[in-house]
Short mmCIF file of C-alpha atoms in Angstrom, two decimals:
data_model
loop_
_atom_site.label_atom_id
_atom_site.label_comp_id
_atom_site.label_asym_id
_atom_site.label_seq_id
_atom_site.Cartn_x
_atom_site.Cartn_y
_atom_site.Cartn_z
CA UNK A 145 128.41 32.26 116.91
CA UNK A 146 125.71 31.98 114.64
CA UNK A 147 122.17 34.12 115.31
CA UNK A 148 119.31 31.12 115.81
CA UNK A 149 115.66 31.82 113.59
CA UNK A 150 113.16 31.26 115.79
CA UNK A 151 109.39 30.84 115.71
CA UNK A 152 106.81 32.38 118.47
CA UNK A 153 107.03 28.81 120.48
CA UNK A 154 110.59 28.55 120.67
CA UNK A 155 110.74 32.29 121.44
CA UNK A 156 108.06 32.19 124.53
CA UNK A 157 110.56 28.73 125.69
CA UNK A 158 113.46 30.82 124.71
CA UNK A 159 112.75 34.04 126.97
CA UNK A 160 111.28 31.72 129.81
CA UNK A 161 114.27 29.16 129.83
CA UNK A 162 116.02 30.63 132.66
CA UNK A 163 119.03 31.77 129.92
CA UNK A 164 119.53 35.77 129.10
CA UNK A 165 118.13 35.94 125.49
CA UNK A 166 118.70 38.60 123.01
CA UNK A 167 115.77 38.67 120.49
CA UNK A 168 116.18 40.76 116.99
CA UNK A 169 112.65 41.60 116.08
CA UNK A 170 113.85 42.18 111.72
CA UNK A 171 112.30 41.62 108.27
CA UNK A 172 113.82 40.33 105.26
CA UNK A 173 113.07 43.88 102.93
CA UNK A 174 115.05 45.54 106.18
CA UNK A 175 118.24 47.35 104.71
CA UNK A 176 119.15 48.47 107.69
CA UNK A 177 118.93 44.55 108.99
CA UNK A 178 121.11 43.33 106.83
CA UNK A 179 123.28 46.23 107.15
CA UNK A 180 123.33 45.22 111.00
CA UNK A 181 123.84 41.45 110.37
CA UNK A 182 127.85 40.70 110.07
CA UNK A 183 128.35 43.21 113.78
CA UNK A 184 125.28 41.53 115.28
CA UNK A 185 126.89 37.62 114.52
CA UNK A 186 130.45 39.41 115.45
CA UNK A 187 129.25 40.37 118.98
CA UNK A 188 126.99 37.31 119.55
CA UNK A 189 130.30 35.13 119.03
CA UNK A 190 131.84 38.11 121.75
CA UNK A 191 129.18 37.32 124.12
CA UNK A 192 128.49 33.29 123.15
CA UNK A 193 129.13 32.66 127.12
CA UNK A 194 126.79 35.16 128.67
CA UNK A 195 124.09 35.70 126.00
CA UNK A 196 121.65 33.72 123.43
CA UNK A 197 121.33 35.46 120.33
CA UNK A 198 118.31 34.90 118.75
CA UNK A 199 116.20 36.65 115.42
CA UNK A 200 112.27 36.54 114.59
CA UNK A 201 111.22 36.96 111.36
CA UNK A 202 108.17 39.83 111.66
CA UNK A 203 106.63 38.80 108.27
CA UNK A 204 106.20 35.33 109.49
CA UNK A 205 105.03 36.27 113.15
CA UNK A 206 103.17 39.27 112.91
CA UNK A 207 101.33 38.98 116.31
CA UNK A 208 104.20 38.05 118.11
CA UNK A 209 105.55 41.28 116.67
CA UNK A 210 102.69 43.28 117.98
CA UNK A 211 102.80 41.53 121.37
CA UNK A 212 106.20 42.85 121.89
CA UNK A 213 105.04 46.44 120.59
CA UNK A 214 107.73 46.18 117.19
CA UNK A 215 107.13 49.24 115.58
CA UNK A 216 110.42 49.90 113.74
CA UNK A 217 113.13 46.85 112.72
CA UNK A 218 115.63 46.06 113.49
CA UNK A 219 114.48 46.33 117.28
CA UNK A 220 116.40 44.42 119.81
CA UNK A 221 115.63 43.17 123.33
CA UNK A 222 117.58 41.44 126.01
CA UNK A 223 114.80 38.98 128.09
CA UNK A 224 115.50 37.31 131.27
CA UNK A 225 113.07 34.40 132.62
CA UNK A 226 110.05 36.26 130.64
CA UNK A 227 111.17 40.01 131.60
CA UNK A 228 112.27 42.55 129.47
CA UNK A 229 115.34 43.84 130.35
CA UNK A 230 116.22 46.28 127.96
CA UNK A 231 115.98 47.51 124.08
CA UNK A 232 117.48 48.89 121.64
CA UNK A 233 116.23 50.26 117.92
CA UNK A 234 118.08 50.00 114.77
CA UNK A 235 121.72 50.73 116.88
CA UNK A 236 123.61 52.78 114.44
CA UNK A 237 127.34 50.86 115.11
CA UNK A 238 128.89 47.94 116.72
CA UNK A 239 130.15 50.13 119.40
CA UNK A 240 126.64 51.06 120.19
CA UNK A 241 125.13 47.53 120.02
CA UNK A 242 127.99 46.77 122.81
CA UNK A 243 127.32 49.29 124.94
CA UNK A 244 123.69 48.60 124.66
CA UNK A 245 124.41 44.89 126.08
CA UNK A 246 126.89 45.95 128.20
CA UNK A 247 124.97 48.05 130.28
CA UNK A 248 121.49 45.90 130.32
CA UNK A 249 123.53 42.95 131.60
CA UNK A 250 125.21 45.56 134.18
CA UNK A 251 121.73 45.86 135.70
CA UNK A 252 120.72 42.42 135.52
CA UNK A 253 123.90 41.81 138.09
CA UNK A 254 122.54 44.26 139.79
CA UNK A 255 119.36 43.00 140.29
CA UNK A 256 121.13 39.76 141.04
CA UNK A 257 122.77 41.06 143.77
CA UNK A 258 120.02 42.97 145.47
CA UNK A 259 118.05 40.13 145.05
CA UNK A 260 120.79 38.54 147.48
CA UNK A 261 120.11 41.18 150.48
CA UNK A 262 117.12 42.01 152.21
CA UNK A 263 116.78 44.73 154.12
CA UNK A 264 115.13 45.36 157.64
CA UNK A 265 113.14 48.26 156.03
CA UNK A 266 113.30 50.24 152.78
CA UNK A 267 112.08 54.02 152.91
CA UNK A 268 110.86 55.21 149.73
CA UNK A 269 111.28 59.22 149.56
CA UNK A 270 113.66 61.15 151.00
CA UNK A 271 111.73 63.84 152.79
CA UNK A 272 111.58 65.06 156.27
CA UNK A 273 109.39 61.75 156.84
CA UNK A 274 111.82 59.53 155.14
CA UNK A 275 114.70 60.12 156.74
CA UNK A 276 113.66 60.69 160.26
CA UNK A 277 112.15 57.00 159.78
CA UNK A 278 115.79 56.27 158.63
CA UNK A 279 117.47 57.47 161.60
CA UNK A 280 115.26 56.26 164.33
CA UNK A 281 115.49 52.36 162.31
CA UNK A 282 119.52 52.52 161.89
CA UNK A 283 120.22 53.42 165.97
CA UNK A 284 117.39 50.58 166.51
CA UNK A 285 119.95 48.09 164.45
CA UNK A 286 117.63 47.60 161.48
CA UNK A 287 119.53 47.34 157.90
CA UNK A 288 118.39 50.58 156.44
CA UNK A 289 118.27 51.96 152.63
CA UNK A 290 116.60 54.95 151.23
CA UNK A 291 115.36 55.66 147.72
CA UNK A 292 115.27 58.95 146.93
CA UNK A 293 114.76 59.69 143.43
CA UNK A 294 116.57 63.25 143.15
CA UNK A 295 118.37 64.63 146.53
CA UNK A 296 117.11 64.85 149.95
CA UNK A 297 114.45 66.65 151.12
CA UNK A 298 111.75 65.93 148.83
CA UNK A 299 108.96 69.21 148.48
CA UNK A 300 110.94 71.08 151.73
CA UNK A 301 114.13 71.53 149.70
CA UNK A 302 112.01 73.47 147.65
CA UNK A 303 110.94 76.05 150.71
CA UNK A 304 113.39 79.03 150.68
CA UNK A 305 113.27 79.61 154.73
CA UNK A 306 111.83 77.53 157.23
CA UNK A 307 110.63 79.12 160.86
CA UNK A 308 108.70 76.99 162.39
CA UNK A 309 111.29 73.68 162.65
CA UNK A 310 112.42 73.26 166.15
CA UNK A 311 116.32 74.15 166.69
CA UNK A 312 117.24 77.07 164.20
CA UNK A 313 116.94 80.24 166.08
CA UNK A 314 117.35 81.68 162.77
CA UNK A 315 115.66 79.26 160.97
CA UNK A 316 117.16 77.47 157.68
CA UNK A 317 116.42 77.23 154.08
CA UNK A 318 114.94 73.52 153.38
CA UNK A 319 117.83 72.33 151.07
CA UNK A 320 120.37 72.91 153.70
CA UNK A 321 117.98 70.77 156.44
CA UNK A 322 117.61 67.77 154.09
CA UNK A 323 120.87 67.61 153.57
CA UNK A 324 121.65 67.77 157.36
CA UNK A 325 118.95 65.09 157.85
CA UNK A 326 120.37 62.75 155.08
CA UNK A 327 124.24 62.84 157.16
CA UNK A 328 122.62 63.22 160.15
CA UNK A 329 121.36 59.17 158.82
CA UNK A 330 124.61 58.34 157.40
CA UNK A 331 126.10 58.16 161.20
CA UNK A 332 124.33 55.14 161.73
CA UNK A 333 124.93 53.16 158.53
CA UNK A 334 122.37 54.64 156.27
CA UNK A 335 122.69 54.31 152.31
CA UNK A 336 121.27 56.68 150.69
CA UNK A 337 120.34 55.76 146.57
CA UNK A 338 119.56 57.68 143.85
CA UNK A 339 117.49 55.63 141.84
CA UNK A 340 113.38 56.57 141.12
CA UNK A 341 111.81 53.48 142.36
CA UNK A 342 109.50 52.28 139.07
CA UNK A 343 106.90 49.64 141.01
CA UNK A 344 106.57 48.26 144.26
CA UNK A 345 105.05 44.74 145.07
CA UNK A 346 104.39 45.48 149.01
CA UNK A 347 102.42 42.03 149.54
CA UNK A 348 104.10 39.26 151.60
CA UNK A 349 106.26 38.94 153.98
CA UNK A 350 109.10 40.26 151.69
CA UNK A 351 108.39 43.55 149.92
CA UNK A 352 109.78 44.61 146.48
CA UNK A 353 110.99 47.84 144.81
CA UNK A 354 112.17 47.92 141.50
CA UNK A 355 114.27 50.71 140.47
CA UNK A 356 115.63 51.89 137.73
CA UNK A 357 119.02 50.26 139.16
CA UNK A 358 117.26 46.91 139.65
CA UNK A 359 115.19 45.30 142.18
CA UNK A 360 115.61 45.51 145.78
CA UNK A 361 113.80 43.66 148.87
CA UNK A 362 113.22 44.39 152.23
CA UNK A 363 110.74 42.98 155.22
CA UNK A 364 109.11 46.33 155.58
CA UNK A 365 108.54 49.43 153.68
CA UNK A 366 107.73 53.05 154.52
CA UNK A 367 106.44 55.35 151.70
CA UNK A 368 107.51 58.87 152.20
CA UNK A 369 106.51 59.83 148.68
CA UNK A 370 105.13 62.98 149.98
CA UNK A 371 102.82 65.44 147.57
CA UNK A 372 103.71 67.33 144.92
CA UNK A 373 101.85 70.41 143.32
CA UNK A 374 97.96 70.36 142.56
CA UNK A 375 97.78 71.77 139.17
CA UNK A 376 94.72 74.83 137.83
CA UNK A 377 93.16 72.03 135.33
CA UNK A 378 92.62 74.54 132.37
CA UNK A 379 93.20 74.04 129.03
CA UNK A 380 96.77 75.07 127.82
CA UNK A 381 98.59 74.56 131.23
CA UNK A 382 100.53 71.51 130.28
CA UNK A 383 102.26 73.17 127.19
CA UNK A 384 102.94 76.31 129.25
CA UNK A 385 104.61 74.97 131.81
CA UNK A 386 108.52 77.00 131.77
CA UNK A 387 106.84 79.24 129.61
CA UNK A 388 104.57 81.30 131.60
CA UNK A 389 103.17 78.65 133.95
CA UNK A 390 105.41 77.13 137.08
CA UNK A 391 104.59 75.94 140.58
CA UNK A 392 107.60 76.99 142.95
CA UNK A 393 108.06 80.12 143.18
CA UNK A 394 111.88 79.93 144.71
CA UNK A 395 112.85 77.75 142.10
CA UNK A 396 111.45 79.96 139.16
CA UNK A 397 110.81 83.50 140.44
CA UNK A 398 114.15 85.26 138.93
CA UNK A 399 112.94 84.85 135.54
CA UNK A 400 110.11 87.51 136.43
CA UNK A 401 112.61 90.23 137.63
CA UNK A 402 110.82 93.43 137.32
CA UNK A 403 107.89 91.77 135.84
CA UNK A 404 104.11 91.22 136.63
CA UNK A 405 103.16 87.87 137.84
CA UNK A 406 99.84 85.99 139.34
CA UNK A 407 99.60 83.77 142.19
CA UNK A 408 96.77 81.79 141.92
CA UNK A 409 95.67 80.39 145.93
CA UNK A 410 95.01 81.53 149.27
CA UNK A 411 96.99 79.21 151.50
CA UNK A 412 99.97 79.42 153.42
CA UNK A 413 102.39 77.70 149.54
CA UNK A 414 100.75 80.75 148.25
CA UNK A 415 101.10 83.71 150.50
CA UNK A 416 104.98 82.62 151.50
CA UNK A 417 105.16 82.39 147.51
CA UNK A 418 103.54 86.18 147.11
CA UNK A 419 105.89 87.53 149.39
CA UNK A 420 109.36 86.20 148.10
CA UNK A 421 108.01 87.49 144.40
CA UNK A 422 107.15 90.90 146.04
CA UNK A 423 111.09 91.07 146.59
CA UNK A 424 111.43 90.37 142.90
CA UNK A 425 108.90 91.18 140.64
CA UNK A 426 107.37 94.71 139.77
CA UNK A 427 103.68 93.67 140.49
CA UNK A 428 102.06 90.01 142.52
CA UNK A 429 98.58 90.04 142.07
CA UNK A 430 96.68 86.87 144.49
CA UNK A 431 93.80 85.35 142.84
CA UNK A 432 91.94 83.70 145.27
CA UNK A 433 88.60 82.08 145.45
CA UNK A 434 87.46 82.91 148.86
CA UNK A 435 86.98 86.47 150.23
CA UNK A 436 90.49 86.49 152.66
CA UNK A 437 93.89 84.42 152.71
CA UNK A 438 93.66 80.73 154.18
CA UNK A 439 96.93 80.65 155.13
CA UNK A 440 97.83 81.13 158.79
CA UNK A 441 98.01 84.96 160.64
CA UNK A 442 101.54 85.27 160.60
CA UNK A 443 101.06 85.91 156.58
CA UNK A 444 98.27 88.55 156.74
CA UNK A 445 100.06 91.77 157.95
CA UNK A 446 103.30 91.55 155.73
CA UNK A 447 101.38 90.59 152.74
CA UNK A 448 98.47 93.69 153.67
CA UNK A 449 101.87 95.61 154.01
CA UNK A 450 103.63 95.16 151.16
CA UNK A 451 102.71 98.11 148.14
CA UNK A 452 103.41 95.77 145.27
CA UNK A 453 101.22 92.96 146.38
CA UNK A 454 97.24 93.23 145.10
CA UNK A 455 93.88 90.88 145.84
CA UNK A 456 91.89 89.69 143.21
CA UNK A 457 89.18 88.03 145.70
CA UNK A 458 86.33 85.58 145.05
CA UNK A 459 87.93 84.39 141.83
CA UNK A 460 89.25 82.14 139.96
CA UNK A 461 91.26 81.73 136.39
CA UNK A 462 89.62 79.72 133.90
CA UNK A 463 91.88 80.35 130.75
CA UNK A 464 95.51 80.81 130.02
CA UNK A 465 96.58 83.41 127.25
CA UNK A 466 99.53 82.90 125.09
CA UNK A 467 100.76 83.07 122.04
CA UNK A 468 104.46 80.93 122.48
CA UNK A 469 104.74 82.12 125.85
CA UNK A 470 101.62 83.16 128.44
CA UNK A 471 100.19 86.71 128.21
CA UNK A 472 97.80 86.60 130.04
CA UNK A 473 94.82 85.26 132.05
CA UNK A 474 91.14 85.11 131.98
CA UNK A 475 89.14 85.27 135.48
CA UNK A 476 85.92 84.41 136.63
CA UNK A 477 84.08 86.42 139.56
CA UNK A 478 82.82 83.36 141.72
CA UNK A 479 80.00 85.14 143.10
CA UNK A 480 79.39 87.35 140.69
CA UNK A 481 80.06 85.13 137.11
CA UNK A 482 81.56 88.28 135.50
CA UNK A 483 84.11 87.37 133.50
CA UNK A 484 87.56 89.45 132.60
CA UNK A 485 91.15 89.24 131.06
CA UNK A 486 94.08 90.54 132.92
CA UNK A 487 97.66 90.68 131.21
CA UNK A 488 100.71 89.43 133.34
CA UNK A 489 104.12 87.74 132.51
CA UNK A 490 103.82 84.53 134.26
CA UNK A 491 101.05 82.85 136.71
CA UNK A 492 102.88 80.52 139.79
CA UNK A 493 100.17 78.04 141.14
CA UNK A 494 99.64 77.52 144.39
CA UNK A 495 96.41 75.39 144.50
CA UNK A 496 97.21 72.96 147.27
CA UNK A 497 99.06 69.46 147.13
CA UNK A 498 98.26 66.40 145.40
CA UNK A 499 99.49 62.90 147.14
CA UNK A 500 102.46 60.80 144.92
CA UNK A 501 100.40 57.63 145.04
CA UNK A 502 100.38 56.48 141.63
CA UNK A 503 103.36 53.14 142.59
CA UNK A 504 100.77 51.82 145.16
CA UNK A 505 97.11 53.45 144.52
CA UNK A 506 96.34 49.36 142.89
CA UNK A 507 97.00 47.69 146.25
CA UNK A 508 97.35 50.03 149.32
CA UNK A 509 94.11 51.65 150.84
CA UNK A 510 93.79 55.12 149.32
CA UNK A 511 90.97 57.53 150.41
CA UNK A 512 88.65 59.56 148.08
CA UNK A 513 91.77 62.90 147.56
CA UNK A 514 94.51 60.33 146.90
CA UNK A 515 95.83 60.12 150.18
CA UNK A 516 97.15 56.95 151.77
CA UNK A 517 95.32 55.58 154.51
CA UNK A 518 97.00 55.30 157.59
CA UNK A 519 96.12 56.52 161.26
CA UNK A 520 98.54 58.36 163.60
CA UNK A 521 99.93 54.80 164.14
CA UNK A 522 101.17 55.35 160.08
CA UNK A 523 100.33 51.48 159.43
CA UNK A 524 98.53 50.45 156.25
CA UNK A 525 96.21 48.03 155.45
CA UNK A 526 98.85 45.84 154.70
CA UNK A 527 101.35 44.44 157.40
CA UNK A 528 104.65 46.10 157.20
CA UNK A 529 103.93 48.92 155.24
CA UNK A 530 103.85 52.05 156.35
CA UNK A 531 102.66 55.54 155.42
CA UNK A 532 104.38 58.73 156.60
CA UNK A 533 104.52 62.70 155.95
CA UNK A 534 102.36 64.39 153.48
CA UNK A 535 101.32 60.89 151.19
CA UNK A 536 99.19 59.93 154.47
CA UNK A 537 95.44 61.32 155.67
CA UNK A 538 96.22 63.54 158.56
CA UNK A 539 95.21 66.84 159.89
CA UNK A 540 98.21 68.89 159.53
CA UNK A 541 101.05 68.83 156.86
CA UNK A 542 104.01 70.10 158.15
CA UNK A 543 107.77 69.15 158.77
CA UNK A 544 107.55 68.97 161.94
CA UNK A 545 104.40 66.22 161.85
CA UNK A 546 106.15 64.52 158.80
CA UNK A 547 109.41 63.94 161.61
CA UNK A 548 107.14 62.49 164.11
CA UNK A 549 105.49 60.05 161.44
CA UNK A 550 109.15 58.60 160.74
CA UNK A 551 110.15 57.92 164.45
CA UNK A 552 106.19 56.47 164.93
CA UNK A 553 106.80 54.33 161.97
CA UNK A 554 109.80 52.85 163.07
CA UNK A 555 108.15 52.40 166.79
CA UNK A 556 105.65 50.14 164.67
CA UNK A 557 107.61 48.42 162.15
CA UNK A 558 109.93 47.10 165.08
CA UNK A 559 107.03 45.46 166.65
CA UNK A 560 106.21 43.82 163.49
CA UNK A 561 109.42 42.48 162.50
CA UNK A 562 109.50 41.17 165.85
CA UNK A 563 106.41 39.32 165.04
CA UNK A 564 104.11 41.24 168.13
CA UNK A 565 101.60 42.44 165.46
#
């Protein structure tokens, strides 16, 4: 089949015609275009049935080209009714070029056929929140999915032992209790995906969320995108990050075996996080700016208690030192102003939480620290959207309060797909 020349008009009637379109964005002084030519007519006579194979000339549309963000030819891109679907840049073999197609039109089907089911209630995050919503909307009969973009959990598989979660005399490390909360879900019917959800349309009376499988709809939503880690905000800490700077402690404390390390907070992420390095490292020095811990009693005497563990009080770091790999840190004396360098291995920061927000911060009500708006009810400002666990304004963030935000939710969202709100 033959590749069709198009213009910028037939290209916006093209990609907006309802048909799958494949567009090669090329130049006549390509090499590599022509090179690319005799596979790209051989697999659009392969694929005559399913695709439209079409070329633009980037000498004789420039804007178009710059529209569409061409920066290298040949670049290819599969369009369906005006969305872009997938791309591909100067594929280096036929086999490539059909794998590329292959596996955008895989996702268009499965866009199709999500597009075809609509579930009672997609949970996005698959926290303590998140599935406890899950549970309590399955045994209620509602058609439940969950996104969870990595495994279950969310920050609380992070947490090396939990104590204070009703039911585990012993308590339980927070891997182990996501994964009992995710089968304790599948019981009733739950799916479970891995997929990260990419943009959510939450107006209407059917919500969106595409994923990087496709699109999926349901009649109401619950975000359980919970909070991730509030970074220092000093020059340097983005290029150090794995190499001197991290922000879980159980996830990255073995690499400072015998070493010196900082912790740099005063809450409860940071004192648990002083006390499992104390089992590893040679020295944990706090650096806090108040004048005691903020995190709860239960912290204070093991941490007072424990020889390798020092207090840097009423300070804060301002500077990271490195050369490669971080040296060291610079400190300021909040009280005082005096300023000082102290050498370490590797600084763990434990600063507080900052919401996951950034899918809905354009439409959902957000309050002035990023948090979502929603009352002990969970509800949003919008109707069938809800707001549970840490990504919601709220007094205390624990797993305990995140569980009794997913069975509230659920309470809620019934009402509302019963039409009683």
């Amino acid at each position: 089949m033959e590749v069709i020349n198009i213009n910028r008009n037939q290209f916006e009637e093209m990609v907006h015609s309802g048909k799958t379109v494949l567009v090669e964005f090329s130049a006549p002084w390509c090499v590599y275009c022509r090179r690319l030519a005799p596979s790209l007519e051989s697999v659009a006579e392969e694929y005559k049935d399913t695709l439209v194979f079409t070329a633009v000339n980037i000498d004789d549309e420039p804007e178009l080209a710059e529209t569409e963000a061409i920066e290298v030819v040949p670049t290819l891109l599969i369009y369906h009714s005006g969305q872009t679907l997938g791309s591909i840049v100067a594929p280096e073999s036929r086999a490539q070029l059909v794998a590329f197609i292959e596996e955008t039109l895989q996702h268009r089907t499965q866009e199709v056929n999500n597009a075809q089911h609509i579930y009672d209630m997609i949970v996005v995050g698959g926290g303590p929140g998140g599935y406890t919503a899950a549970l309590y909307a399955a045994r209620a009969g509602m058609d439940t999915v969950v996104l969870e973009k990595l495994s279950a959990g969310g920050q609380m598989a992070l947490t090396e032992q939990i104590d204070n979660y009703p039911g585990f005399e012993d308590g339980i490390d927070g891997f182990s209790l996501g994964e009992k909360m995710k089968r304790g879900t599948e019981r009733f019917g739950v799916e479970t995906k891995l997929t990260e959800v990419l943009s959510l349309e939450l107006s209407g009376s059917v919500k969106k969320a595409v994923t990087s499988e496709g699109a999926m709809y349901a009649k109401s939503i619950v975000l359980a995108t919970g909070a991730g880690p509030r970074e220092l905000g000093v020059d340097g800490e983005q290029a150090l990050i794995g190499k001197g700077v991290h922000y879980c402690a159980a996830c990255d404390g073995m690499f400072y075996r015998n070493k010196t390390v900082v912790i740099a907070g005063g809450g409860n992420t940071a004192a648990a996080d002083a006390l499992i390095l104390s089992r590893i490292c040679k020295k944990v020095i706090v650096v806090h700016r108040s004048g005691t811990l903020k995190a709860t009693k239960i912290y204070h005497e093991p941490l007072m208690k424990t020889e390798n563990v020092e207090f840097l009080w009423d300070s804060k770091i301002i500077a990271l030192l490195h050369n490669e790999k971080l040296t060291g840190i610079q400190i300021r004396n909040v009280k005082t102003g005096e300023e000082s360098t102290l050498a370490c291995d590797g600084v763990f920061v434990s600063v507080g939480r900052k919401p996951s927000t950034e899918l809905m911060k354009d439409q959902i009500e957000i309050d002035p620290a990023g948090y979502i708006i929603a009352d002990e009810s969970t509800r949003t400002n919008i109707p069938g959207v809800f707001a549970v666990g840490d990504v919601r304004t709220k007094a205390l963030r624990q797993v305990v309060t995140a569980v009794a935000d997913g069975a509230t939710a659920v309470h809620y969202a019934e009402e509302y797909l019963a039409g009683e709100m």
